């Protein structure tokens, strides 16, 4: 066997090895973390009936979300997404911490929800039909060409 063919075989082997390693690295899952939820040990400082809204914010920072209609609850949310190659990201973990308050601003309840006890909420878009057909300016101009009466334009007849 000549040295040229030996180098060619070694080069092919190196190329195949590089391709296999590249594909293996491309398909390695990547985890991404979003948001923040206090741990159980951090939550031990929150006491129902004693802890105030201001002390919750000073301990854990501002919440991810607040109660919509009334400022009666704080929500801390964190999620973990796994990306693998060209596949769509998949949510593998979600934590929601809901801290409810009384009208006087004292903690009334602390609840933790996970992805297992979450549910998919289908959003319903209610769009009112405006009754206008999709007609462009050009089609409006060309559509009126058949209704033009030359006698009405010259003043010989009354328009419709």
Coordinates of C-alpha atoms in Angstrom, one line a residue:
X1 CA 0.0 0.0 0.0
X2 CA 1.4 3.4 -1.0
X3 CA 1.7 6.3 1.4
X4 CA -0.8 8.3 -0.6
X5 CA -3.6 5.8 -0.2
X6 CA -2.7 5.4 3.5
X7 CA -3.1 9.2 4.0
X8 CA -6.3 9.2 2.1
X9 CA -7.8 6.4 4.3
X10 CA -6.6 8.2 7.5
X11 CA -8.1 11.5 6.2
X12 CA -11.5 9.8 5.5
X13 CA -11.4 8.2 9.0
X14 CA -10.7 11.6 10.6
X15 CA -13.5 13.1 8.5
X16 CA -16.0 10.5 9.5
X17 CA -15.0 10.8 13.2
X18 CA -15.4 14.6 13.0
X19 CA -18.8 14.2 11.4
X20 CA -20.0 11.7 14.1
X21 CA -18.7 13.9 16.9
X22 CA -20.3 17.0 15.3
X23 CA -23.7 15.2 15.1
X24 CA -23.4 14.0 18.6
X25 CA -22.7 17.5 19.9
X26 CA -25.5 19.0 17.8
X27 CA -28.1 16.7 19.4
X28 CA -27.0 17.3 23.0
X29 CA -29.9 18.7 24.9
X30 CA -29.5 22.3 26.2
X31 CA -31.5 23.3 29.3
X32 CA -32.7 26.9 29.6
X33 CA -34.1 28.4 32.8
X34 CA -36.4 31.3 33.0
X35 CA -37.8 33.1 36.0
X36 CA -37.4 32.7 39.8
X37 CA -39.3 30.9 42.5
X38 CA -38.1 30.9 46.1
X39 CA -37.1 27.6 47.5
X40 CA -38.9 25.9 50.4
X41 CA -36.1 27.0 52.8
X42 CA -36.5 30.6 51.7
X43 CA -40.3 30.3 52.1
X44 CA -39.9 29.3 55.7
X45 CA -39.5 33.0 56.6
X46 CA -43.1 33.7 55.3
X47 CA -45.7 33.2 58.0
X48 CA -49.4 33.2 57.2
X49 CA -51.1 36.0 59.2
X50 CA -47.8 37.8 60.1
X51 CA -45.7 38.5 57.0
X52 CA -46.6 41.7 55.1
X53 CA -46.6 42.4 51.4
X54 CA -43.5 44.7 51.7
X55 CA -41.5 42.0 53.5
X56 CA -42.3 39.5 50.8
X57 CA -40.9 41.9 48.2
X58 CA -37.9 42.7 50.3
X59 CA -37.1 39.0 50.8
X60 CA -37.8 37.7 47.3
X61 CA -37.8 40.7 45.0
X62 CA -40.6 41.9 42.8
X63 CA -43.0 39.2 41.7
X64 CA -43.3 37.9 38.1
X65 CA -47.0 38.9 38.1
X66 CA -49.6 40.4 40.4
X67 CA -53.3 39.9 40.8
X68 CA -55.1 41.3 37.7
X69 CA -58.1 43.0 39.1
X70 CA -57.0 43.5 42.7
X71 CA -53.5 43.6 44.1
X72 CA -54.5 40.5 46.2
X73 CA -51.7 38.0 45.2
X74 CA -48.1 37.8 44.0
X75 CA -47.0 35.2 41.6
X76 CA -43.4 34.0 41.2
X77 CA -42.9 31.8 38.1
X78 CA -40.0 29.7 36.8
X79 CA -39.7 27.4 33.9
X80 CA -37.2 25.0 32.4
X81 CA -37.1 24.3 28.7
X82 CA -35.0 21.6 27.0
X83 CA -33.7 22.2 23.4
X84 CA -32.4 19.2 21.5
X85 CA -31.0 19.7 18.0
X86 CA -33.6 21.0 15.5
X87 CA -36.6 19.8 17.6
X88 CA -38.9 22.4 19.1
X89 CA -38.1 23.3 22.7
X90 CA -40.1 21.3 25.3
X91 CA -41.1 22.6 28.8
X92 CA -39.9 20.0 31.3
X93 CA -40.5 21.9 34.5
X94 CA -42.6 24.8 35.7
X95 CA -43.0 26.1 39.2
X96 CA -45.6 28.8 40.2
X97 CA -45.7 30.2 43.7
X98 CA -48.8 32.1 44.6
X99 CA -48.8 34.2 47.7
X100 CA -52.2 35.6 48.6
X101 CA -52.8 38.7 50.8
X102 CA -55.7 40.0 52.9
X103 CA -57.1 43.5 52.0
X104 CA -54.8 44.8 54.8
X105 CA -51.7 43.4 53.1
X106 CA -50.9 40.4 55.3
X107 CA -50.2 37.0 53.8
X108 CA -53.3 34.8 53.8
X109 CA -52.1 31.8 51.8
X110 CA -49.0 30.3 50.1
X111 CA -49.5 27.8 47.3
X112 CA -47.0 26.1 45.0
X113 CA -48.1 24.7 41.6
X114 CA -46.0 22.6 39.2
X115 CA -46.3 21.5 35.6
X116 CA -48.2 18.3 36.7
X117 CA -51.1 20.2 38.3
X118 CA -51.2 22.9 35.6
X119 CA -53.6 22.8 32.8
X120 CA -53.6 24.2 29.3
X121 CA -55.9 27.2 28.9
X122 CA -57.2 27.7 25.4
X123 CA -57.4 31.3 24.4
X124 CA -60.5 32.4 22.5
X125 CA -60.1 35.3 20.2
X126 CA -63.4 37.0 19.6
X127 CA -63.1 39.1 16.5
X128 CA -66.0 41.2 15.3
X129 CA -66.6 41.1 11.6
X130 CA -66.5 44.6 10.2
X131 CA -68.6 43.6 7.1
X132 CA -66.1 45.2 4.7
X133 CA -65.0 42.9 1.9
X134 CA -61.4 42.9 0.9
X135 CA -61.7 45.3 -2.0
X136 CA -58.6 47.3 -3.1
X137 CA -58.8 50.8 -4.5
X138 CA -57.9 49.6 -8.0
X139 CA -60.7 47.0 -8.0
X140 CA -63.1 49.7 -6.9
X141 CA -62.1 52.0 -9.8
X142 CA -62.2 49.2 -12.4
X143 CA -65.5 47.9 -11.0
X144 CA -67.2 51.3 -11.6
X145 CA -66.1 51.4 -15.3
X146 CA -69.1 49.3 -16.5
X147 CA -71.6 51.7 -14.8
X148 CA -70.5 54.9 -16.5
X149 CA -73.1 56.2 -18.9
X150 CA -71.6 58.5 -21.6
X151 CA -74.9 60.3 -22.0
X152 CA -74.9 61.2 -18.3
X153 CA -71.3 62.5 -18.5
X154 CA -72.2 64.8 -21.6
X155 CA -75.3 66.1 -19.9
X156 CA -77.7 64.5 -22.4
X157 CA -79.4 62.3 -19.9
X158 CA -80.2 62.4 -16.2
X159 CA -77.9 60.0 -14.2
X160 CA -79.8 57.0 -12.9

